[in-house]
Structures are given as structure tokens and as C-alpha cells.
Amino acid sequence: MTKPSVPVGIICSQSGPYQAMGQEILKSALMAVDEINDYADFDFSFTPHVRDPRGVITEYHTVCDDLIRNTGVEHIVGCYTSASRKQVLPIVERTDRLLWYPARYEGFECSDNVIYVGASPNHNVLPLVRYMLDNISRHVFCVGSNYVWTWETNRVTRELVTAAQGSILAERLLELGESAVDHIVDEIIRRKPPVVFNTLVGSSSYDFIRAFHAATTIAGLDIPMLSCSLCEPELKIVGPASAGCITSSAYFESIRLPENRAFVQRWKARYGEASSPSVDGQSAYVAVYLLARALRRAGTSNIGEVRRAAAGHRYNSPQGPVWIDGDNNHCVLTPRLAVSNAQAQFDLFWEAEAPVRPDPYLTQLDVAAGPARETFRSGSSSSAPHLRVVK
């Protein structure tokens, strides 16, 4: 008997400055759709409607409007950058649709019409900055893409660094897709900072890492680089220069969980032995499964019913147990730190003892606390509330 079909929109750029990550999101979302459609436990199937904004920021609004008007989707998976999510947000709120957003992001946002499946700032930025302060230096050179992800990440970094009596030595920004990185690399070689914090996105980051590696090698400098976004497919794009980057993420291909080993095996069987899943791709895979499970529990595609059915429902995903915090629609995840190696993989060296509740507004942040304070269990943090004003 043919199962009833549920239309699902998928928005991800297949060209432009961050096309590699868009392609990873699409591959993972379609893999999850196919698995669910073949899975007898679901009494419905998904019909994916894919739209490609080509990395053009205004196109996200256009394709989202098209999906809602012409295909009748109520649920949309996708967007990679925060700039793209901000384009889609007014439409899904006005039409009462639900965006399942897979990427880790800077936080300071909460919408009834968005399920934030990726990491919040307390999952990725805080552990990385804490590690830097405790193990590398309190003085940091920041380089990033000129948009909200870098602005907010650097703002949080600055607050933590300042509280530790450290300093932001420089903050250099490039437009998305900008490849003129030599002047920044030259400044780094001249000033010799103890550490570089990289929040560049896509091709800009690849160009910077290659130039940084070449210049520091010639100069005989060993300057650590930190990242909240670098992932395995990008290590392969960058090449040997990507080795040695310390990265914060909720997902790495090298996670030793049976759910992840099975996921990676299915991934490689589908996309080739030389391919690797990414954190944002894996998160898109998780998003489709969370949506399917919520639809099954709700028995309807109604947005409010699905949102209520999704809250608090635990799913043993490739990255470990995840569930949605019904107070803010963000996911409970396990933060991890790793360093990239010459095989375009990550070697894990730290992870939280248990999944950590999302804190998108960092209301539980104690700027003077050490890394162990970020590993609180899924209950509540013992740190004092520390509310920030978002302008």
C-alpha cells in the first residue's frame, strides 16, 4: 500500500562561496529522506522539494516564498549561514511554517518557527575559548567573515578574554567569498600573535588557511589556529595545510559511537569511500529524523502539534543523544574539541561528560568560570544568570 506523502522543503546553496557545505547538507538531508521512506515504522513518506539559492543572500527569501506558495510545504530543512536564516525567518513566521535549521550558529535568537538543530554558542564557542585561555594564551588575533556569525562570536570571545585579563590583538574581517587574504597573513607574520581565532566561512577560510600555513612555515613560526566551523570535507578541500587546527564541534566523523559507525558506513556506501560527512550535513540528517519522529508522534503536520511532539523526545543520533529543549527550540547536544590531522580527520581530545542544554542567550554564562563549568548535565547550570542585551 502506498504511504501518504508529506512535502518537505530543502534550501541549500549548490554554488557560490560556501557551496561545499550546501552540498553536504543536501546529501545528508536526502539520505535521511530515503531512509525514512524505506523504513516501515513510518506510515508516511517524504517528498523533498529542493531549492538552490546559489549563495545569493536575497535568493533565500525568493526560494522560501516559492516553496510555501507553490509546493505547500509546512516544514523546511536548510540554510547554512546566519545571513540566509535571517532572510527566511520573516517568511516562516508570517506564514507559520517551521524551519529546521541544521548549522551551528552564534545564538541570541529564538523563534517559535525555527528548530535550531545545530550547536548554540555555549556548545561550540565557549568550550573553544575556555580551552584557549587555559592552554594557549589570553591574547588572540581574530580573523573572520564580515557578518553576524563573526560579529557575535567575536563579541562573546572578547568578553571571556577580557574577563581573563587578556586582549583581542586584532579583529580583521573579509566579505563572504573574499579571497584577498595576503594582507592579513602578512600582519600575522609581522605581529606574531600567540594564537589565531578563525571564523572565516567557505572559500575565504580555505584561501586563508593555505596562505597562513605557507607563510608561517617560511617564517618558522608555530602559531595555533582555532575554528568553530572547520569540518572533514573542508579539510580535504584545503589539503595538507589544514592539519593542526583546533576545532570545536558537536560532531566529528571519528566519534566512536555505534550509531556513528553505522551512519558513516551508510554514508560511504552511498557517496563513496573517500567521502566524509560534515557536522552541518550530519545535523541536516538529524533534523530530518527529528521531524519524522515528531510527525509520527503528533499524527499531523500541524506546526504547533509537531513542535510540541518534538520537544524533549530523545533521539540516539550519530553524534550521540540529542533532543529539543521545549523552552527555546534549540537542541541539547554534546560539545567536543578535536585537532585536525594529516589524514583530513579530527583527533578528539575533549568532550562534555553528558549532553548540555542549549543556552542561546548565554544567560547561564559565568565569564570567570573554567571549562569544567560548561559540562553541566542536562538539568540546570550552577552558574549565576548573566543576561545580555541584544541590540
Short mmCIF file of C-alpha atoms in Angstrom, two decimals:
data_model
loop_
_atom_site.label_atom_id
_atom_site.label_comp_id
_atom_site.label_asym_id
_atom_site.label_seq_id
_atom_site.Cartn_x
_atom_site.Cartn_y
_atom_site.Cartn_z
CA MET A 1 0.00 0.00 0.00
CA THR A 2 1.34 3.44 -0.92
CA LYS A 3 2.09 5.61 2.08
CA PRO A 4 0.74 9.19 2.20
CA SER A 5 3.32 11.78 1.20
CA VAL A 6 4.48 14.76 3.26
CA PRO A 7 6.18 17.54 1.22
CA VAL A 8 9.42 18.84 2.76
CA GLY A 9 11.35 21.86 1.50
CA ILE A 10 15.16 21.73 1.40
CA ILE A 11 17.05 25.01 0.92
CA CYS A 12 20.82 24.81 0.39
CA SER A 13 23.21 26.54 -1.99
CA GLN A 14 24.89 24.25 -4.53
CA SER A 15 27.12 27.01 -5.88
CA GLY A 16 28.73 30.19 -4.51
CA PRO A 17 31.29 30.77 -1.74
CA TYR A 18 30.02 28.07 0.65
CA GLN A 19 28.73 25.60 -1.93
CA ALA A 20 30.71 22.74 -0.38
CA MET A 21 28.70 22.95 2.84
CA GLY A 22 25.44 23.39 0.97
CA GLN A 23 26.14 20.24 -0.99
CA GLU A 24 26.90 18.35 2.23
CA ILE A 25 23.59 19.50 3.76
CA LEU A 26 21.69 18.39 0.67
CA LYS A 27 23.37 14.97 0.54
CA SER A 28 22.64 14.28 4.21
CA ALA A 29 19.05 15.52 4.07
CA LEU A 30 18.28 13.35 1.01
CA MET A 31 19.96 10.35 2.63
CA ALA A 32 17.69 10.71 5.67
CA VAL A 33 14.62 11.17 3.45
CA ASP A 34 15.40 7.97 1.54
CA GLU A 35 15.96 6.02 4.75
CA ILE A 36 12.70 7.21 6.26
CA ASN A 37 10.81 6.44 3.05
CA ASP A 38 12.18 2.87 3.19
CA TYR A 39 11.53 2.46 6.91
CA ALA A 40 8.34 0.52 7.68
CA ASP A 41 7.94 2.16 11.10
CA PHE A 42 6.91 5.43 9.45
CA ASP A 43 3.42 5.30 7.94
CA PHE A 44 4.17 8.26 5.65
CA SER A 45 6.88 9.18 3.16
CA PHE A 46 8.68 12.46 2.48
CA THR A 47 8.63 14.19 -0.90
CA PRO A 48 11.64 16.54 -1.00
CA HIS A 49 11.40 19.86 -2.86
CA VAL A 50 14.95 21.19 -3.27
CA ARG A 51 15.76 24.85 -3.90
CA ASP A 52 19.24 26.30 -4.66
CA PRO A 53 19.76 29.99 -3.74
CA ARG A 54 23.30 29.80 -5.27
CA GLY A 55 24.83 31.61 -2.29
CA VAL A 56 22.97 34.82 -3.20
CA ILE A 57 21.57 36.13 0.06
CA THR A 58 18.35 37.66 -1.34
CA GLU A 59 17.58 34.41 -3.19
CA TYR A 60 16.87 32.65 0.12
CA HIS A 61 13.78 34.80 0.57
CA THR A 62 12.70 34.10 -3.01
CA VAL A 63 13.08 30.32 -2.91
CA CYS A 64 11.44 30.05 0.52
CA ASP A 65 8.47 32.05 -0.70
CA ASP A 66 8.27 29.81 -3.78
CA LEU A 67 8.33 26.64 -1.67
CA ILE A 68 5.50 27.82 0.54
CA ARG A 69 3.33 29.26 -2.25
CA ASN A 70 3.81 26.60 -4.91
CA THR A 71 4.50 23.31 -3.14
CA GLY A 72 2.55 23.73 0.07
CA VAL A 73 5.39 22.73 2.36
CA GLU A 74 4.91 23.29 6.06
CA HIS A 75 8.40 22.12 7.05
CA ILE A 76 11.69 23.34 5.58
CA VAL A 77 15.18 21.97 6.27
CA GLY A 78 18.20 24.07 5.41
CA CYS A 79 20.08 27.39 5.29
CA TYR A 80 23.76 27.41 6.23
CA THR A 81 24.81 30.94 7.14
CA SER A 82 23.02 33.09 9.69
CA ALA A 83 22.56 35.70 6.99
CA SER A 84 20.50 33.19 4.99
CA ARG A 85 18.47 32.17 8.04
CA LYS A 86 17.67 35.84 8.71
CA GLN A 87 16.26 36.07 5.15
CA VAL A 88 13.95 33.08 5.67
CA LEU A 89 12.87 33.89 9.22
CA PRO A 90 10.23 36.57 8.43
CA ILE A 91 8.51 34.32 5.86
CA VAL A 92 8.25 31.23 8.06
CA GLU A 93 6.98 33.37 10.93
CA ARG A 94 4.41 35.21 8.79
CA THR A 95 3.09 32.00 7.21
CA ASP A 96 3.50 29.88 10.38
CA ARG A 97 5.85 27.31 8.87
CA LEU A 98 8.69 25.54 10.65
CA LEU A 99 12.37 25.89 9.60
CA TRP A 100 14.62 23.04 10.78
CA TYR A 101 17.97 24.87 10.81
CA PRO A 102 20.98 22.49 10.83
CA ALA A 103 24.00 24.79 11.17
CA ARG A 104 25.78 25.79 14.35
CA TYR A 105 25.34 29.47 14.87
CA GLU A 106 26.08 32.47 17.10
CA GLY A 107 22.89 32.35 19.21
CA PHE A 108 20.96 35.37 20.50
CA GLU A 109 17.83 34.36 18.61
CA CYS A 110 14.74 32.31 19.44
CA SER A 111 11.69 31.82 17.23
CA ASP A 112 8.61 29.62 17.58
CA ASN A 113 9.03 28.89 13.86
CA VAL A 114 12.62 27.65 13.94
CA ILE A 115 14.03 24.41 15.37
CA TYR A 116 17.73 25.09 15.95
CA VAL A 117 19.34 21.66 15.45
CA GLY A 118 22.96 22.89 15.31
CA ALA A 119 25.16 23.97 18.19
CA SER A 120 24.43 27.05 20.29
CA PRO A 121 27.30 29.34 21.43
CA ASN A 122 27.61 27.51 24.75
CA HIS A 123 28.14 24.28 22.77
CA ASN A 124 30.92 25.47 20.47
CA VAL A 125 32.28 28.97 21.17
CA LEU A 126 32.57 28.72 24.95
CA PRO A 127 34.46 25.38 25.14
CA LEU A 128 36.92 26.54 22.48
CA VAL A 129 37.63 29.92 24.08
CA ARG A 130 37.92 28.30 27.54
CA TYR A 131 40.45 25.85 26.13
CA MET A 132 42.42 28.67 24.51
CA LEU A 133 42.54 30.69 27.73
CA ASP A 134 43.59 27.73 29.86
CA ASN A 135 46.06 26.09 27.48
CA ILE A 136 47.36 28.51 24.84
CA SER A 137 47.09 32.24 25.52
CA ARG A 138 44.88 35.08 26.76
CA HIS A 139 45.88 37.22 23.77
CA VAL A 140 44.32 36.37 20.40
CA PHE A 141 44.24 37.61 16.80
CA CYS A 142 40.74 37.24 15.26
CA VAL A 143 40.01 36.88 11.54
CA GLY A 144 36.51 36.24 10.18
CA SER A 145 33.80 36.85 7.61
CA ASN A 146 32.01 40.19 7.85
CA TYR A 147 28.55 39.13 9.01
CA VAL A 148 26.57 38.25 12.11
CA TRP A 149 28.27 34.89 12.83
CA THR A 150 31.68 36.52 13.26
CA TRP A 151 30.36 39.65 14.95
CA GLU A 152 28.59 37.76 17.70
CA THR A 153 31.26 35.07 18.09
CA ASN A 154 33.95 37.72 18.47
CA ARG A 155 31.77 39.64 20.95
CA VAL A 156 31.47 36.59 23.19
CA THR A 157 35.17 35.83 22.76
CA ARG A 158 36.09 39.38 23.68
CA GLU A 159 34.02 39.21 26.88
CA LEU A 160 35.63 35.96 28.00
CA VAL A 161 39.14 37.11 27.06
CA THR A 162 38.70 40.45 28.82
CA ALA A 163 37.42 38.73 31.98
CA ALA A 164 40.62 36.64 31.94
CA GLN A 165 42.74 39.84 31.72
CA GLY A 166 43.60 39.02 28.11
CA SER A 167 43.20 41.04 24.91
CA ILE A 168 41.95 40.91 21.33
CA LEU A 169 45.12 41.86 19.47
CA ALA A 170 43.27 42.49 16.19
CA GLU A 171 39.93 41.80 14.52
CA ARG A 172 40.20 41.54 10.74
CA LEU A 173 37.11 40.88 8.58
CA LEU A 174 36.60 39.86 4.94
CA GLU A 175 33.41 39.88 2.88
CA LEU A 176 31.87 36.44 2.22
CA GLY A 177 33.76 34.87 -0.68
CA GLU A 178 36.65 37.38 -0.48
CA SER A 179 39.99 35.78 -1.40
CA ALA A 180 42.40 38.69 -0.77
CA VAL A 181 43.91 37.31 2.43
CA ASP A 182 47.60 38.18 1.98
CA HIS A 183 47.46 41.47 3.89
CA ILE A 184 46.04 39.70 6.95
CA VAL A 185 48.59 36.92 6.76
CA ASP A 186 51.38 39.49 6.39
CA GLU A 187 50.16 41.26 9.54
CA ILE A 188 50.07 37.98 11.45
CA ILE A 189 53.64 37.17 10.42
CA ARG A 190 54.77 40.64 11.44
CA ARG A 191 52.97 40.72 14.82
CA LYS A 192 53.48 37.04 15.74
CA PRO A 193 50.31 36.58 17.86
CA PRO A 194 50.27 33.55 20.19
CA VAL A 195 47.03 32.23 18.63
CA VAL A 196 44.64 32.95 15.71
CA PHE A 197 40.85 32.56 16.03
CA ASN A 198 39.39 31.87 12.56
CA THR A 199 35.67 32.50 11.88
CA LEU A 200 36.02 32.82 8.11
CA VAL A 201 33.41 30.92 6.08
CA GLY A 202 33.80 28.78 2.97
CA SER A 203 36.29 29.68 0.25
CA SER A 204 37.67 32.65 2.22
CA SER A 205 38.67 30.29 5.01
CA TYR A 206 40.27 27.81 2.60
CA ASP A 207 42.36 30.57 0.98
CA PHE A 208 43.37 31.96 4.36
CA ILE A 209 44.41 28.61 5.86
CA ARG A 210 46.60 27.79 2.85
CA ALA A 211 48.27 31.23 2.87
CA PHE A 212 48.66 31.16 6.68
CA HIS A 213 50.29 27.73 6.59
CA ALA A 214 52.68 28.69 3.79
CA ALA A 215 53.73 31.96 5.43
CA THR A 216 54.20 30.57 8.94
CA THR A 217 56.22 27.67 7.55
CA ILE A 218 58.57 30.02 5.68
CA ALA A 219 58.87 32.25 8.76
CA GLY A 220 59.48 29.31 11.07
CA LEU A 221 56.50 30.23 13.27
CA ASP A 222 54.23 27.81 15.13
CA ILE A 223 51.01 29.75 15.70
CA PRO A 224 47.97 27.63 16.71
CA MET A 225 44.72 28.22 14.79
CA LEU A 226 41.26 27.76 16.32
CA SER A 227 37.95 27.27 14.49
CA CYS A 228 34.28 26.77 15.37
CA SER A 229 33.34 25.63 11.89
CA LEU A 230 36.03 23.63 10.10
CA CYS A 231 34.88 20.09 9.18
CA GLU A 232 36.21 17.00 7.40
CA PRO A 233 35.12 17.78 3.80
CA GLU A 234 36.74 21.21 4.17
CA LEU A 235 40.00 19.65 5.40
CA LYS A 236 40.10 17.72 2.13
CA ILE A 237 39.43 20.87 0.10
CA VAL A 238 42.19 22.82 1.87
CA GLY A 239 44.69 19.97 1.67
CA PRO A 240 47.77 19.38 3.88
CA ALA A 241 47.73 22.98 5.15
CA SER A 242 44.62 22.19 7.21
CA ALA A 243 46.41 19.88 9.65
CA GLY A 244 46.79 21.08 13.24
CA CYS A 245 43.65 23.25 13.53
CA ILE A 246 41.91 23.01 16.91
CA THR A 247 38.16 22.84 16.30
CA SER A 248 35.01 22.87 18.40
CA SER A 249 32.01 20.86 17.19
CA ALA A 250 29.21 18.57 18.32
CA TYR A 251 30.06 16.12 15.53
CA PHE A 252 33.23 14.58 14.11
CA GLU A 253 33.43 11.58 11.79
CA SER A 254 35.82 9.95 14.30
CA ILE A 255 33.23 9.76 17.13
CA ARG A 256 33.33 6.21 18.46
CA LEU A 257 29.64 5.50 18.90
CA PRO A 258 27.88 2.54 17.27
CA GLU A 259 25.26 4.91 15.84
CA ASN A 260 28.04 6.95 14.18
CA ARG A 261 29.94 3.95 12.85
CA ALA A 262 26.71 2.72 11.21
CA PHE A 263 25.96 6.22 9.87
CA VAL A 264 29.45 6.63 8.37
CA GLN A 265 29.23 3.17 6.81
CA ARG A 266 25.89 4.03 5.16
CA TRP A 267 27.28 7.42 4.09
CA LYS A 268 30.36 5.93 2.41
CA ALA A 269 28.28 3.21 0.75
CA ARG A 270 26.11 5.95 -0.78
CA TYR A 271 28.66 8.68 -1.57
CA GLY A 272 31.97 6.83 -1.89
CA GLU A 273 34.67 5.51 0.43
CA ALA A 274 36.76 8.69 0.04
CA SER A 275 33.91 10.98 1.16
CA SER A 276 33.28 12.20 4.71
CA PRO A 277 30.14 13.54 6.38
CA SER A 278 30.31 17.07 7.82
CA VAL A 279 28.93 18.45 11.07
CA ASP A 280 26.29 20.52 9.28
CA GLY A 281 25.42 17.67 6.93
CA GLN A 282 25.04 15.26 9.83
CA SER A 283 22.90 17.88 11.56
CA ALA A 284 20.63 18.09 8.49
CA TYR A 285 20.32 14.30 8.68
CA VAL A 286 19.37 14.61 12.36
CA ALA A 287 16.89 17.39 11.54
CA VAL A 288 15.01 15.21 9.04
CA TYR A 289 14.85 12.38 11.58
CA LEU A 290 13.66 14.69 14.36
CA LEU A 291 10.96 15.99 12.01
CA ALA A 292 9.87 12.48 11.01
CA ARG A 293 9.71 11.32 14.63
CA ALA A 294 7.73 14.41 15.63
CA LEU A 295 5.30 13.91 12.75
CA ARG A 296 4.79 10.29 13.81
CA ARG A 297 4.17 11.28 17.43
CA ALA A 298 1.88 14.18 16.51
CA GLY A 299 -0.11 12.29 13.89
CA THR A 300 -0.44 15.53 11.93
CA SER A 301 1.79 18.03 10.12
CA ASN A 302 0.23 20.93 12.03
CA ILE A 303 3.09 23.18 13.13
CA GLY A 304 2.05 23.61 16.74
CA GLU A 305 1.35 19.90 17.25
CA VAL A 306 4.64 18.88 15.62
CA ARG A 307 6.61 21.38 17.72
CA ARG A 308 5.04 20.06 20.92
CA ALA A 309 5.64 16.46 19.86
CA ALA A 310 9.29 17.19 19.07
CA ALA A 311 10.14 18.80 22.42
CA GLY A 312 12.03 16.57 24.82
CA HIS A 313 11.93 13.49 22.55
CA ARG A 314 15.35 11.82 22.74
CA TYR A 315 16.99 10.50 19.55
CA ASN A 316 20.23 8.50 19.60
CA SER A 317 21.78 10.17 16.57
CA PRO A 318 25.26 9.67 15.02
CA GLN A 319 26.64 12.43 17.26
CA GLY A 320 25.04 10.88 20.38
CA PRO A 321 21.77 11.58 22.20
CA VAL A 322 20.01 14.77 21.08
CA TRP A 323 16.67 16.27 21.95
CA ILE A 324 14.90 19.60 21.60
CA ASP A 325 14.62 21.90 24.60
CA GLY A 326 10.97 22.96 24.53
CA ASP A 327 11.81 26.22 26.33
CA ASN A 328 13.76 27.65 23.37
CA ASN A 329 13.50 25.20 20.38
CA HIS A 330 17.28 24.60 20.43
CA CYS A 331 18.87 21.15 20.63
CA VAL A 332 20.57 19.54 23.60
CA LEU A 333 23.98 18.41 22.27
CA THR A 334 27.39 17.15 23.44
CA PRO A 335 30.25 19.68 22.91
CA ARG A 336 33.59 18.31 21.72
CA LEU A 337 37.10 19.58 20.88
CA ALA A 338 39.47 17.99 18.38
CA VAL A 339 42.59 18.74 16.33
CA SER A 340 42.82 18.08 12.59
CA ASN A 341 45.44 15.63 11.33
CA ALA A 342 47.25 14.98 8.04
CA GLN A 343 44.61 12.40 7.01
CA ALA A 344 41.89 15.10 6.84
CA GLN A 345 40.28 13.78 10.01
CA PHE A 346 39.96 15.03 13.58
CA ASP A 347 41.52 13.53 16.71
CA LEU A 348 39.17 14.13 19.63
CA PHE A 349 40.81 15.23 22.89
CA TRP A 350 37.85 16.52 24.96
CA GLU A 351 34.10 16.12 25.19
CA ALA A 352 31.47 17.06 27.75
CA GLU A 353 30.55 14.36 30.25
CA ALA A 354 26.90 14.49 29.17
CA PRO A 355 24.67 16.33 26.69
CA VAL A 356 24.45 20.04 27.50
CA ARG A 357 21.32 22.16 27.43
CA PRO A 358 21.33 24.97 24.87
CA ASP A 359 21.86 28.46 26.24
CA PRO A 360 21.35 30.63 23.12
CA TYR A 361 21.32 33.91 25.06
CA LEU A 362 24.16 32.82 27.38
CA THR A 363 22.03 33.63 30.40
CA GLN A 364 23.90 30.97 32.39
CA LEU A 365 27.36 32.14 31.43
CA ASP A 366 29.79 32.96 34.22
CA VAL A 367 32.65 34.67 32.40
CA ALA A 368 35.09 33.83 35.19
CA ALA A 369 34.35 30.09 35.17
CA GLY A 370 36.72 27.41 33.81
CA PRO A 371 35.88 24.80 31.12
CA ALA A 372 34.51 22.29 33.63
CA ARG A 373 31.64 24.67 34.34
CA GLU A 374 30.44 24.23 30.72
CA THR A 375 30.00 20.46 31.18
CA PHE A 376 26.93 20.65 33.38
CA ARG A 377 24.43 17.92 32.74
CA SER A 378 21.08 18.26 31.07
CA GLY A 379 19.49 19.84 34.13
CA SER A 380 20.43 23.37 35.00
CA SER A 381 23.74 25.13 35.32
CA SER A 382 25.01 26.08 38.73
CA SER A 383 26.36 29.33 37.40
CA ALA A 384 24.57 32.57 38.08
CA PRO A 385 22.27 34.07 35.44
CA HIS A 386 24.09 36.61 33.29
CA LEU A 387 21.59 38.20 30.92
CA ARG A 388 22.81 40.11 27.89
CA VAL A 389 21.11 42.86 25.96
CA VAL A 390 20.91 42.19 22.22
CA LYS A 391 20.81 45.31 20.07
#
